[in-house]
mmCIF file of C-alpha atoms and ligand atoms in Angstrom:
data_model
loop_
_atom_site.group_PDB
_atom_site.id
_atom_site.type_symbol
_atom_site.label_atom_id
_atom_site.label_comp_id
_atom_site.label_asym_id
_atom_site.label_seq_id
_atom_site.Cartn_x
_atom_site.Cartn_y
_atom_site.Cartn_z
ATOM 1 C CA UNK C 1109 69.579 11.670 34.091
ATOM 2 C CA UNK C 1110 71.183 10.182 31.034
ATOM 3 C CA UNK C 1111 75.209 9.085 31.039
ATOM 4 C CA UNK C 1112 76.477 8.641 27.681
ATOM 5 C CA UNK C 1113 79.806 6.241 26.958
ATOM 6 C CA UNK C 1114 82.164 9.542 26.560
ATOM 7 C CA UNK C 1115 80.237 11.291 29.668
ATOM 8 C CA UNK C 1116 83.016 11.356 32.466
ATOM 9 C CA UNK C 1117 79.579 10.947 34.830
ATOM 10 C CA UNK C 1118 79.899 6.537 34.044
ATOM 11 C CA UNK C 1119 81.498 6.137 37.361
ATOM 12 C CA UNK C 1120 78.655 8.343 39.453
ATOM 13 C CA UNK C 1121 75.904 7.093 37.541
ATOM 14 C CA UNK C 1122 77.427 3.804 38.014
ATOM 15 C CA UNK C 1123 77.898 4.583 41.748
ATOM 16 C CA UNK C 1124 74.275 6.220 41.949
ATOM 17 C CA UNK C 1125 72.402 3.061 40.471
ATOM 18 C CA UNK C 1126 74.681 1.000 42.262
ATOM 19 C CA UNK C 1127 73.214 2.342 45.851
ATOM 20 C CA UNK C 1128 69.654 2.190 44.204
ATOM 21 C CA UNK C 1129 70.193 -1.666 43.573
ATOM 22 C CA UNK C 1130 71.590 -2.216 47.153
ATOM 23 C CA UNK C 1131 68.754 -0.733 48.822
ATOM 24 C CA UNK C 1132 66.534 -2.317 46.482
ATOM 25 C CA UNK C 1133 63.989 -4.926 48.361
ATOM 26 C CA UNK C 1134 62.984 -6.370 45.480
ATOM 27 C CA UNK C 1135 64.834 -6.178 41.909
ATOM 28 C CA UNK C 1136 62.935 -7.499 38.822
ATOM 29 C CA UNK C 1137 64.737 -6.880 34.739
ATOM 30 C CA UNK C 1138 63.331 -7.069 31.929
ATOM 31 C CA UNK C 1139 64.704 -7.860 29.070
ATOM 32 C CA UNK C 1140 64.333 -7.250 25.336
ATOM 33 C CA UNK C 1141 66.748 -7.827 21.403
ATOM 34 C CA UNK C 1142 69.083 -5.182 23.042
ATOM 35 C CA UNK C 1143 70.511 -7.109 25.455
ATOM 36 C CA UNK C 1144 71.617 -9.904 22.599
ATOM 37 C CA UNK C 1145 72.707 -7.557 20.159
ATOM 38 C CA UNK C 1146 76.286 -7.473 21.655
ATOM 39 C CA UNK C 1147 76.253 -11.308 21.101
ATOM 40 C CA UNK C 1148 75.681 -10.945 17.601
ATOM 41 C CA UNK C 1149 71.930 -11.349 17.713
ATOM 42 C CA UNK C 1150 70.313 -9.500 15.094
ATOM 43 C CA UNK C 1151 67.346 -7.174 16.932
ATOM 44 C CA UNK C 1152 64.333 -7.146 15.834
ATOM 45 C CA UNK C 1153 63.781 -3.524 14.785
ATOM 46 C CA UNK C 1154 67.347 -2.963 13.983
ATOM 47 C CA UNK C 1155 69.153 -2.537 10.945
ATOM 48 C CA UNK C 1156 70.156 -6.232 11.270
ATOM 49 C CA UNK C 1157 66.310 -7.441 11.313
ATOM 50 C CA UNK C 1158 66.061 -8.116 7.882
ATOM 51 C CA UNK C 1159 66.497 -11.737 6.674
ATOM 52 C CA UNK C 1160 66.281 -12.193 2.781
ATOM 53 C CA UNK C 1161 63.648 -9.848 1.922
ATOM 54 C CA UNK C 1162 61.371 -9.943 4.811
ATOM 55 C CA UNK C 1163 61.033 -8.165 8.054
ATOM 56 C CA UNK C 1164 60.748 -9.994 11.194
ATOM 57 C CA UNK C 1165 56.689 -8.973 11.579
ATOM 58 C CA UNK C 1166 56.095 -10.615 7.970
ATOM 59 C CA UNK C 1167 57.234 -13.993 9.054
ATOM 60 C CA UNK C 1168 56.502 -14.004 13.189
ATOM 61 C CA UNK C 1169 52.716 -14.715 12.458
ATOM 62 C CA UNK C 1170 50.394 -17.645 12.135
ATOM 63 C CA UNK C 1171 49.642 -16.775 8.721
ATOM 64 C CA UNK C 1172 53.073 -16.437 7.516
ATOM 65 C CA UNK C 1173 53.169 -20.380 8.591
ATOM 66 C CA UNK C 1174 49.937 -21.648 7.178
ATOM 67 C CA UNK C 1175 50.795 -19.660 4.066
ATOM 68 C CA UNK C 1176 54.527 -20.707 3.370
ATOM 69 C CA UNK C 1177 55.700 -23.000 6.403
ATOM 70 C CA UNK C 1178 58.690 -24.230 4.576
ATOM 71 C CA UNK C 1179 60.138 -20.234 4.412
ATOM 72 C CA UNK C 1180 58.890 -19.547 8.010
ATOM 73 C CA UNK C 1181 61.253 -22.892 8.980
ATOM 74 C CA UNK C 1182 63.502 -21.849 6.969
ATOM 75 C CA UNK C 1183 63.624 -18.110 8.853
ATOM 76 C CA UNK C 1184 63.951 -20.128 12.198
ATOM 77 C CA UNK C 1185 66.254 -22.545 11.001
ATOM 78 C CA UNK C 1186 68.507 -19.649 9.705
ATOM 79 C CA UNK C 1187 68.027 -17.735 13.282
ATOM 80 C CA UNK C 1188 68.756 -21.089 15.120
ATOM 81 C CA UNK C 1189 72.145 -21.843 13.221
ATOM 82 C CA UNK C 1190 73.159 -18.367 13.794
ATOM 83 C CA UNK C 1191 72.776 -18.569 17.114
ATOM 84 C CA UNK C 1192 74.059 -21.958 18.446
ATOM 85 C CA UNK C 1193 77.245 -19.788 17.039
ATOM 86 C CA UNK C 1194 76.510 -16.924 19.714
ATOM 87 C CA UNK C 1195 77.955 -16.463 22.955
ATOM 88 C CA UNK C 1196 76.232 -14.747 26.119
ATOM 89 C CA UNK C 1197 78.046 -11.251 26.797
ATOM 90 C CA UNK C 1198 78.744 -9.371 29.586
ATOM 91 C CA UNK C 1199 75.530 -7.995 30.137
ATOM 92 C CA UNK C 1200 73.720 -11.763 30.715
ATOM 93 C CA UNK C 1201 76.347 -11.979 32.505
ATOM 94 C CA UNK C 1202 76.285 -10.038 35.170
ATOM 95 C CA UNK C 1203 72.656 -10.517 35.189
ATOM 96 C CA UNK C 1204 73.337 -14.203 35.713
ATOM 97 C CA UNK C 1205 75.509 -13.320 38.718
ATOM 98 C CA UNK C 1206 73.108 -10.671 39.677
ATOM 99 C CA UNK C 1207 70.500 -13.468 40.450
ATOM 100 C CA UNK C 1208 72.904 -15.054 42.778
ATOM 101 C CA UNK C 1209 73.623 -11.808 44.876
ATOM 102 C CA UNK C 1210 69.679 -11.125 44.922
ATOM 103 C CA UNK C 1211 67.992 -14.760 44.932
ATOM 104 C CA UNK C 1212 64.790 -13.212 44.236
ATOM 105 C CA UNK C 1213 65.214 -11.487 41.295
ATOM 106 C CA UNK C 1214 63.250 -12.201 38.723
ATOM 107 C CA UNK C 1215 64.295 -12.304 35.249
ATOM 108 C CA UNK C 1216 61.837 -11.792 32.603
ATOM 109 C CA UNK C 1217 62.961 -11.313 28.817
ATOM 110 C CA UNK C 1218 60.901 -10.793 25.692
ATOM 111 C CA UNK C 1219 63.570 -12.784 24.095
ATOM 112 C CA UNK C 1220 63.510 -16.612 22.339
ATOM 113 C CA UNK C 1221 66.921 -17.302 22.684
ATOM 114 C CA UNK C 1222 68.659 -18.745 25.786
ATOM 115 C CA UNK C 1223 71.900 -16.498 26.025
ATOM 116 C CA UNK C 1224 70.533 -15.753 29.538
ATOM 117 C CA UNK C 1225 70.068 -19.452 30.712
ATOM 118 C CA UNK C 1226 73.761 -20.334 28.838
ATOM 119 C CA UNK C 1227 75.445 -17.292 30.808
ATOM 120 C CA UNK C 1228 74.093 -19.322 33.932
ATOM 121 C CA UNK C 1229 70.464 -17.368 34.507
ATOM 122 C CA UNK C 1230 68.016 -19.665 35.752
ATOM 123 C CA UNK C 1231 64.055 -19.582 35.801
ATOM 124 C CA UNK C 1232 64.171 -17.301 33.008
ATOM 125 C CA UNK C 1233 60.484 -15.756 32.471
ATOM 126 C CA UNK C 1234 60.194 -15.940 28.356
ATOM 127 C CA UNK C 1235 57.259 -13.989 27.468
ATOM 128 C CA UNK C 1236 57.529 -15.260 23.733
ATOM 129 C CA UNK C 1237 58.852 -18.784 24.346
ATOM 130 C CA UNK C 1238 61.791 -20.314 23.016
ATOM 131 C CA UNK C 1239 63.602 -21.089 19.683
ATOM 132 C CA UNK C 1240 64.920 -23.787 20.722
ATOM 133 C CA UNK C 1241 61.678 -25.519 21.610
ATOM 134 C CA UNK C 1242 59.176 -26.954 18.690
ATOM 135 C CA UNK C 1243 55.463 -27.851 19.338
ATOM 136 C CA UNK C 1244 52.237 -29.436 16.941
ATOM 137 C CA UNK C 1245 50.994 -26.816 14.380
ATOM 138 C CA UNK C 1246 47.690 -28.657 15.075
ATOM 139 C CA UNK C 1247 47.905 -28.785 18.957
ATOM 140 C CA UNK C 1248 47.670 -32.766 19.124
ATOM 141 C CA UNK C 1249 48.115 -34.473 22.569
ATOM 142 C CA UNK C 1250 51.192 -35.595 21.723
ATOM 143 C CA UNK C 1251 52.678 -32.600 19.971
ATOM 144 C CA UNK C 1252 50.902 -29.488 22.325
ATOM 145 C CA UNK C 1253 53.165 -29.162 24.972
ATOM 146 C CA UNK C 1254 56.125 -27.454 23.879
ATOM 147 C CA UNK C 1255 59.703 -29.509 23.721
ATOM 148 C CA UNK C 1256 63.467 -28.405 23.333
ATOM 149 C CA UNK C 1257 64.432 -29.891 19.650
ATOM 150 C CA UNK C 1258 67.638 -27.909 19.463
ATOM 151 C CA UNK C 1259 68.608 -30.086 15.688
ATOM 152 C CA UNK C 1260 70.971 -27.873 14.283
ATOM 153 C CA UNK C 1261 70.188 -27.764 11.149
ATOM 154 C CA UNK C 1262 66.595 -28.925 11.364
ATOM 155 C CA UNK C 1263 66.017 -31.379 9.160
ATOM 156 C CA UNK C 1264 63.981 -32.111 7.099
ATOM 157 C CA UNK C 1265 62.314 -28.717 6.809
ATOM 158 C CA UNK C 1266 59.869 -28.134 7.954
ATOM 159 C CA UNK C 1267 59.942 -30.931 10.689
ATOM 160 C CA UNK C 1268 56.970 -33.442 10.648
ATOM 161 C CA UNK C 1269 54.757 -34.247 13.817
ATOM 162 C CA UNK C 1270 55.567 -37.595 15.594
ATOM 163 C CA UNK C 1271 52.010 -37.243 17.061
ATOM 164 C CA UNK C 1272 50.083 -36.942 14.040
ATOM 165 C CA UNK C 1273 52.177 -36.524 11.326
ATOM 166 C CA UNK C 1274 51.176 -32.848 10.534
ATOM 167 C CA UNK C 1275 53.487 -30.435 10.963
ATOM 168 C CA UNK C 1276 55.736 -28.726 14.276
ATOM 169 C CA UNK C 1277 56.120 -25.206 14.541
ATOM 170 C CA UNK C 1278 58.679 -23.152 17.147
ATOM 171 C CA UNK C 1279 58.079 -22.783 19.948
ATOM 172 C CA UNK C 1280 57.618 -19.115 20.160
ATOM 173 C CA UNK C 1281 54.638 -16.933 20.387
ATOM 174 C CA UNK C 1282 54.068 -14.668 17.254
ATOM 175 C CA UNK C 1283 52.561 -11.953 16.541
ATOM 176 C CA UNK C 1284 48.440 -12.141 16.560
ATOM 177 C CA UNK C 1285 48.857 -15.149 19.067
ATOM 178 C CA UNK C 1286 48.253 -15.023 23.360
ATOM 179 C CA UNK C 1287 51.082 -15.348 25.375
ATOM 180 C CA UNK C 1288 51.175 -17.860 28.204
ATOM 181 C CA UNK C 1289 48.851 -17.200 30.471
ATOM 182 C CA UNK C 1290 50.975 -19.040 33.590
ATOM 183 C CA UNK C 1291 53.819 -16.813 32.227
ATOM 184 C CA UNK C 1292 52.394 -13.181 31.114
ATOM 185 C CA UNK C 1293 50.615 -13.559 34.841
ATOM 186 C CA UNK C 1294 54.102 -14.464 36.745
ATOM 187 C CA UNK C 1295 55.959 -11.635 35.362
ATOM 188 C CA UNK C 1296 53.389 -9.529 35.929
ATOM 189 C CA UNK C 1297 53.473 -10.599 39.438
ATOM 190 C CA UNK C 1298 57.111 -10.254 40.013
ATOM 191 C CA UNK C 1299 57.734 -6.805 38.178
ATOM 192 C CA UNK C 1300 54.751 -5.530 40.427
ATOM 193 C CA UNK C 1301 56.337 -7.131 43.896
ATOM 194 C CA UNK C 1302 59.446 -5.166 42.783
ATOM 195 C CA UNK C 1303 60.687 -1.875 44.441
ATOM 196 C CA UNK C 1304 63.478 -1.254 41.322
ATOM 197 C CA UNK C 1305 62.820 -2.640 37.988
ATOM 198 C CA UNK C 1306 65.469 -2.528 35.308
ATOM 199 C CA UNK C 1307 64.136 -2.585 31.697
ATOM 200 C CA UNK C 1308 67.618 -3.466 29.155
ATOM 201 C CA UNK C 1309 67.529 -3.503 25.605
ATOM 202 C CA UNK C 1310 63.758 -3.081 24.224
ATOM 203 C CA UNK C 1311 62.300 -0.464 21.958
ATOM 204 C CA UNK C 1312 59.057 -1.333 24.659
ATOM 205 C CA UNK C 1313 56.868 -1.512 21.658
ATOM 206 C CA UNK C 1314 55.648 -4.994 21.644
ATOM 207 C CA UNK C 1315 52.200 -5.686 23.540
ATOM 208 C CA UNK C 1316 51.612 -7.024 26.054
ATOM 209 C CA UNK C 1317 55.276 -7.265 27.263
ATOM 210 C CA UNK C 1318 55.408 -3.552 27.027
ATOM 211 C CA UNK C 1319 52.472 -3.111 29.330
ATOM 212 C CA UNK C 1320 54.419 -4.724 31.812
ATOM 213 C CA UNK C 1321 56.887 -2.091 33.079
ATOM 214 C CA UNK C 1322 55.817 0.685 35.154
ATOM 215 C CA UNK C 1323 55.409 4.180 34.938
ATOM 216 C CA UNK C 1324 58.052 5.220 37.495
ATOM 217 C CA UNK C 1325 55.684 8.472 37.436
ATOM 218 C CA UNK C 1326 53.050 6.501 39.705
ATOM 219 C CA UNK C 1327 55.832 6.709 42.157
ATOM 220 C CA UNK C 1328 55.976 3.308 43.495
ATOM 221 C CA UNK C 1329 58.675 1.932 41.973
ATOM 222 C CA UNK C 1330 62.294 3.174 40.519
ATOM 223 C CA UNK C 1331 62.733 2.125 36.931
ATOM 224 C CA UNK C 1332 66.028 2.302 34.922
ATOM 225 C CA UNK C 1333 65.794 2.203 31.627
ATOM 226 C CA UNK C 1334 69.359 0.665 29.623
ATOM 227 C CA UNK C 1335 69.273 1.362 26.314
ATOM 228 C CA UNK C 1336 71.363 3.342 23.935
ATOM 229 C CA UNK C 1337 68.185 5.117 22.258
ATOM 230 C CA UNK C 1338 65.495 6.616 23.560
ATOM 231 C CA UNK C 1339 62.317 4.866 23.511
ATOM 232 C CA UNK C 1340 58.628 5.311 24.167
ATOM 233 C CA UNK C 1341 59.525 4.473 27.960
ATOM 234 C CA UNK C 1342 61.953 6.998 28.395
ATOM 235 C CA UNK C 1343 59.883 9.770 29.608
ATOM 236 C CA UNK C 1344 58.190 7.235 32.352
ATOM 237 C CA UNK C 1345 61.010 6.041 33.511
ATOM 238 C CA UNK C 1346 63.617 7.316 36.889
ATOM 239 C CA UNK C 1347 66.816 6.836 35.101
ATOM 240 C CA UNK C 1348 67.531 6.747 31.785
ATOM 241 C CA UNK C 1349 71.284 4.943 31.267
ATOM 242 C CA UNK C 1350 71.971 5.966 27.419
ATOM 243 C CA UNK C 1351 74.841 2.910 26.887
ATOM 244 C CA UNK C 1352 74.562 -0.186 25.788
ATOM 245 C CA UNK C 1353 74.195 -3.174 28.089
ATOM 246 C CA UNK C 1354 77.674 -4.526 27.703
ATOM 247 C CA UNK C 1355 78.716 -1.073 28.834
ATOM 248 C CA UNK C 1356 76.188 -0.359 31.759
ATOM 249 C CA UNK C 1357 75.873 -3.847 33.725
ATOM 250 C CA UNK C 1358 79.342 -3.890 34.326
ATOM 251 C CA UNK C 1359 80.072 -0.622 35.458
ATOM 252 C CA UNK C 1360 76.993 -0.787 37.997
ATOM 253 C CA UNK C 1361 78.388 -4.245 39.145
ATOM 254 C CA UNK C 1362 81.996 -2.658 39.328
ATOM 255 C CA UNK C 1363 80.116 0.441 41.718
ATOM 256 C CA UNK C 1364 78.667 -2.062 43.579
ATOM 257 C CA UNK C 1365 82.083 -4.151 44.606
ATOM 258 C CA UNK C 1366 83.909 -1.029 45.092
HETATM 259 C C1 LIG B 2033 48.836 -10.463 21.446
HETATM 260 C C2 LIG B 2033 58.627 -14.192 19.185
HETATM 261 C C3 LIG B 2033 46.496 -10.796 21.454
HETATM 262 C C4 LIG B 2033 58.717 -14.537 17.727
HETATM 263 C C5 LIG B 2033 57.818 -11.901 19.373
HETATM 264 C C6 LIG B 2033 48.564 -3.293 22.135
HETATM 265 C C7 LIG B 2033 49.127 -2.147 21.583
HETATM 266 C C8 LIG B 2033 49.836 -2.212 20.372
HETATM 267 C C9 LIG B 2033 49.971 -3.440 19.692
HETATM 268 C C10 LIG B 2033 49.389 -4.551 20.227
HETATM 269 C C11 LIG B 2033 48.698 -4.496 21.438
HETATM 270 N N1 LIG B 2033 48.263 -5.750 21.733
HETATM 271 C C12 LIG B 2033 48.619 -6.611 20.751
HETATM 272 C C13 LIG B 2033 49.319 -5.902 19.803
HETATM 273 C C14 LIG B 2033 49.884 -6.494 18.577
HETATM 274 C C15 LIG B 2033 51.270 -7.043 18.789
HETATM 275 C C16 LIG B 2033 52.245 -5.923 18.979
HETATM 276 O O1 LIG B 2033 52.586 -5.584 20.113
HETATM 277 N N2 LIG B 2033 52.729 -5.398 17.866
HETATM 278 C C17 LIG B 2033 53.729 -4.338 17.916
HETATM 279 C C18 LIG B 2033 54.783 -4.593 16.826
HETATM 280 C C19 LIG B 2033 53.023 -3.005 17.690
HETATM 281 N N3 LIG B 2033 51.338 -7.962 19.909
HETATM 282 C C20 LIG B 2033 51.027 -9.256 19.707
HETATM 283 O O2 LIG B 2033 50.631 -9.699 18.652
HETATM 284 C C21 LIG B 2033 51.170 -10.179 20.916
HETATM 285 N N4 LIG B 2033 49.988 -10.973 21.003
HETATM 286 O O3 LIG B 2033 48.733 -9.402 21.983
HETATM 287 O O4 LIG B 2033 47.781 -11.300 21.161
HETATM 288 C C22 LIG B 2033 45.645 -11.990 21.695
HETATM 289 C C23 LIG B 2033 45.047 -12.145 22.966
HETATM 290 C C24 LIG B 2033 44.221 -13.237 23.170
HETATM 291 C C25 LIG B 2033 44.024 -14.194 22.160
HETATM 292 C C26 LIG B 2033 44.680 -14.041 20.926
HETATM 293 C C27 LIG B 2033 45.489 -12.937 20.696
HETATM 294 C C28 LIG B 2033 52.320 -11.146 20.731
HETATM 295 C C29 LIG B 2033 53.622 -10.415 20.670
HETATM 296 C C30 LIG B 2033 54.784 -11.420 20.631
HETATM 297 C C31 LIG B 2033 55.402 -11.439 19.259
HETATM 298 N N5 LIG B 2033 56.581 -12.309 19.235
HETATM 299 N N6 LIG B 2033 58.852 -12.751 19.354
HETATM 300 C C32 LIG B 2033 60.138 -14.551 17.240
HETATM 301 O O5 LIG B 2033 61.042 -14.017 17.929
HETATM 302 O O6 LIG B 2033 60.368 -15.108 16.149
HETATM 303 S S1 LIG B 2033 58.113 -10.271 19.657
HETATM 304 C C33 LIG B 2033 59.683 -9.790 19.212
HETATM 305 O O7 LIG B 2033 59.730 -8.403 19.558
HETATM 306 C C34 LIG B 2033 60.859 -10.394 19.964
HETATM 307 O O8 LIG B 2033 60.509 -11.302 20.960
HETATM 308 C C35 LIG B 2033 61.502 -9.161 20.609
HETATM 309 O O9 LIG B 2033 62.168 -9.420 21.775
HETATM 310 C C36 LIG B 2033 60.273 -8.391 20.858
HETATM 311 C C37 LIG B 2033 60.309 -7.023 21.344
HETATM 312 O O10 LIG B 2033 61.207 -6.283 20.593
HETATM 313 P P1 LIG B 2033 62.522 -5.787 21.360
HETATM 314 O O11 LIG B 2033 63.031 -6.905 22.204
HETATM 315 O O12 LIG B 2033 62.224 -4.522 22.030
HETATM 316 O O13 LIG B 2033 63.518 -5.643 20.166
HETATM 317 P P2 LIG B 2033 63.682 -4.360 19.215
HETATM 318 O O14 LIG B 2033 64.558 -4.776 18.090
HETATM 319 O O15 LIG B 2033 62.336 -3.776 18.944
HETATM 320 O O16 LIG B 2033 64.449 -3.290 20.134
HETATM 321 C C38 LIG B 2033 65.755 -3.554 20.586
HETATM 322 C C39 LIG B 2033 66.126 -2.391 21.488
HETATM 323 O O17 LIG B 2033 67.427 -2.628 22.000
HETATM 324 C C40 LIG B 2033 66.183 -1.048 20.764
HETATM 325 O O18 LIG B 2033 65.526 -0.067 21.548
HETATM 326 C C41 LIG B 2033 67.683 -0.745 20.675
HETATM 327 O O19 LIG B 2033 67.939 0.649 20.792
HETATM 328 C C42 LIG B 2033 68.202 -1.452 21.877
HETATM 329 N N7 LIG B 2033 69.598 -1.878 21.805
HETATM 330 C C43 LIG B 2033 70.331 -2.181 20.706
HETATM 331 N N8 LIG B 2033 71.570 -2.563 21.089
HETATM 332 C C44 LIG B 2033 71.600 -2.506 22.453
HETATM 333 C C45 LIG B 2033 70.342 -2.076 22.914
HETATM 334 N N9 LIG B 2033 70.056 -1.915 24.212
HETATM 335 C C46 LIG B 2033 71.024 -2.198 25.108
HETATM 336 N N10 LIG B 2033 72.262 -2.625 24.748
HETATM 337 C C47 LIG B 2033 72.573 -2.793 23.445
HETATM 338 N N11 LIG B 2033 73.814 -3.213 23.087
HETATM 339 ZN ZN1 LIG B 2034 50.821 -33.297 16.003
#
């Protein structure tokens, strides 16, 4: 079932998934660019992914950094400016009050910013760490574990270690590199204990994040796919809502107080 902004059908699709999330036991979301684009976030595979010349994949790696880690800084820098400008919208939002209605609903985004935690989620699950957060290039014991360094602008560029004097790197997991395994292993754990599972704002074509959601075909769970484009989840998925976020959450939550 698909209801599009100009489809009359909003309100009962709104009203439909509104039930489904009431008699849900268990409600798990996941996350991904879409749900930040409203903010002003550029997503990743959008038209706004391009910074400079580069696309996002060219610069999200471990050999972008050993090869130039003054432009990779300078990529994150850019990113981190632009969003300590951003605002959460309505759909971290409502997902923020969502987690008070349902205490146990876990929130896991693909995302590195912290829209959700500013719009007042909290134990955020992020799959690919943080912006916000720097760590040791080198992994030295004073510099491995991660740390919020929110300097806006970071300066000097790129930062220095204060552990061993080589260089810190964001916080973020790129592409070629393992997520955390305490993380990838909690979401996995919490989308699986969930009945419904809501999947907002990814083209569900990063690995393993992707792997994470369901195939609503196995029957054992209801997912709901938000997104204004198809993607390669739509055909395994219960419901797909073709809106954006902004659009959606709030119209379920207004079903579900009416
Ligand atoms: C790993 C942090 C192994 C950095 C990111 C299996 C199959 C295929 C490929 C692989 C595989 N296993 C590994 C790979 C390779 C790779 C991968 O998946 N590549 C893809 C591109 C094919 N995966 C990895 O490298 C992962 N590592 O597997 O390591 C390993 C194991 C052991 C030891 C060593 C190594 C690591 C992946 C993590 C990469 N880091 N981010 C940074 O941000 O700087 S991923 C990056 O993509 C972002 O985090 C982003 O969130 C994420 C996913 O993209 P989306 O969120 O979906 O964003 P996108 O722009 O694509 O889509 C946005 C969607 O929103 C669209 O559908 C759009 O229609 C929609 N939308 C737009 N507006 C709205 C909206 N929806 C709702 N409302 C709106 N208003
Ligand atoms: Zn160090």
């Amino acid at each position: 079932m698909t209801a599009g902004a100009d489809d009359p059908r909003l309100q009962r699709a709104s009203a439909y998934l509104a039930g489904v999330l009431s008699r849900a036991s268990r409600l798990a979301v996941v996350t991904g660019a879409g749900v930040s684009a409203a903010s002003g976030v550029p997503t990743f595979r959008g038209a706004g992914g391009l910074w400079r010349t580069y696309r996002a994949e060219e610069l999200a790696t471990p050999q972008a950094f050993d090869r130039d880690p003054r432009l990779v800084w300078e990529w994150y820098d850019w990113r981190r400016q632009h969003l300590a400008a951003c605002r959460p919208n309505a759909a971290h939002e409502v997902l923020a009050r969502w987690q008070g209605r349902w205490p146990e609903l876990a929130l896991v985004t693909q995302n590195v910013d912290d829209l959700h935690e500013r719009a007042g989620a909290r134990d955020v699950l992020h799959l690919h760490g943080s912006i916000w957060d720097v760590r040791c290039a080198r992994g030295c014991a004073r510099g491995r574990a991660a740390v919020r360094d929110d300097r806006v602008p970071m300066v000097p560029l790129p930062p220095p270690c204060p552990g061993c004097g080589g260089l810190l790197r964001p916080g973020v997991v790129w592409f070629g590199e393992a997520l955390d395994a305490t993380t990838i292993d909690r979401a996995a754990a919490a989308v699986a204990a969930s009945d419904v599972v809501l999947v907002v704002g990814t083209s569900a074509v990063v690995h393993p994040a992707a792997a994470l959601i369901p195939d609503a075909g196995a029957g054992r769970q209801f997912v709901v796919e938000v997104n204004p484009d198809e993607t390669p989840l739509s055909a395994r998925v219960n419901v797909q809502v073709r809106l954006p976020a902004e659009v959606a959450l709030p119209a379920i939550e207004a079903a579900l107080a009416r």
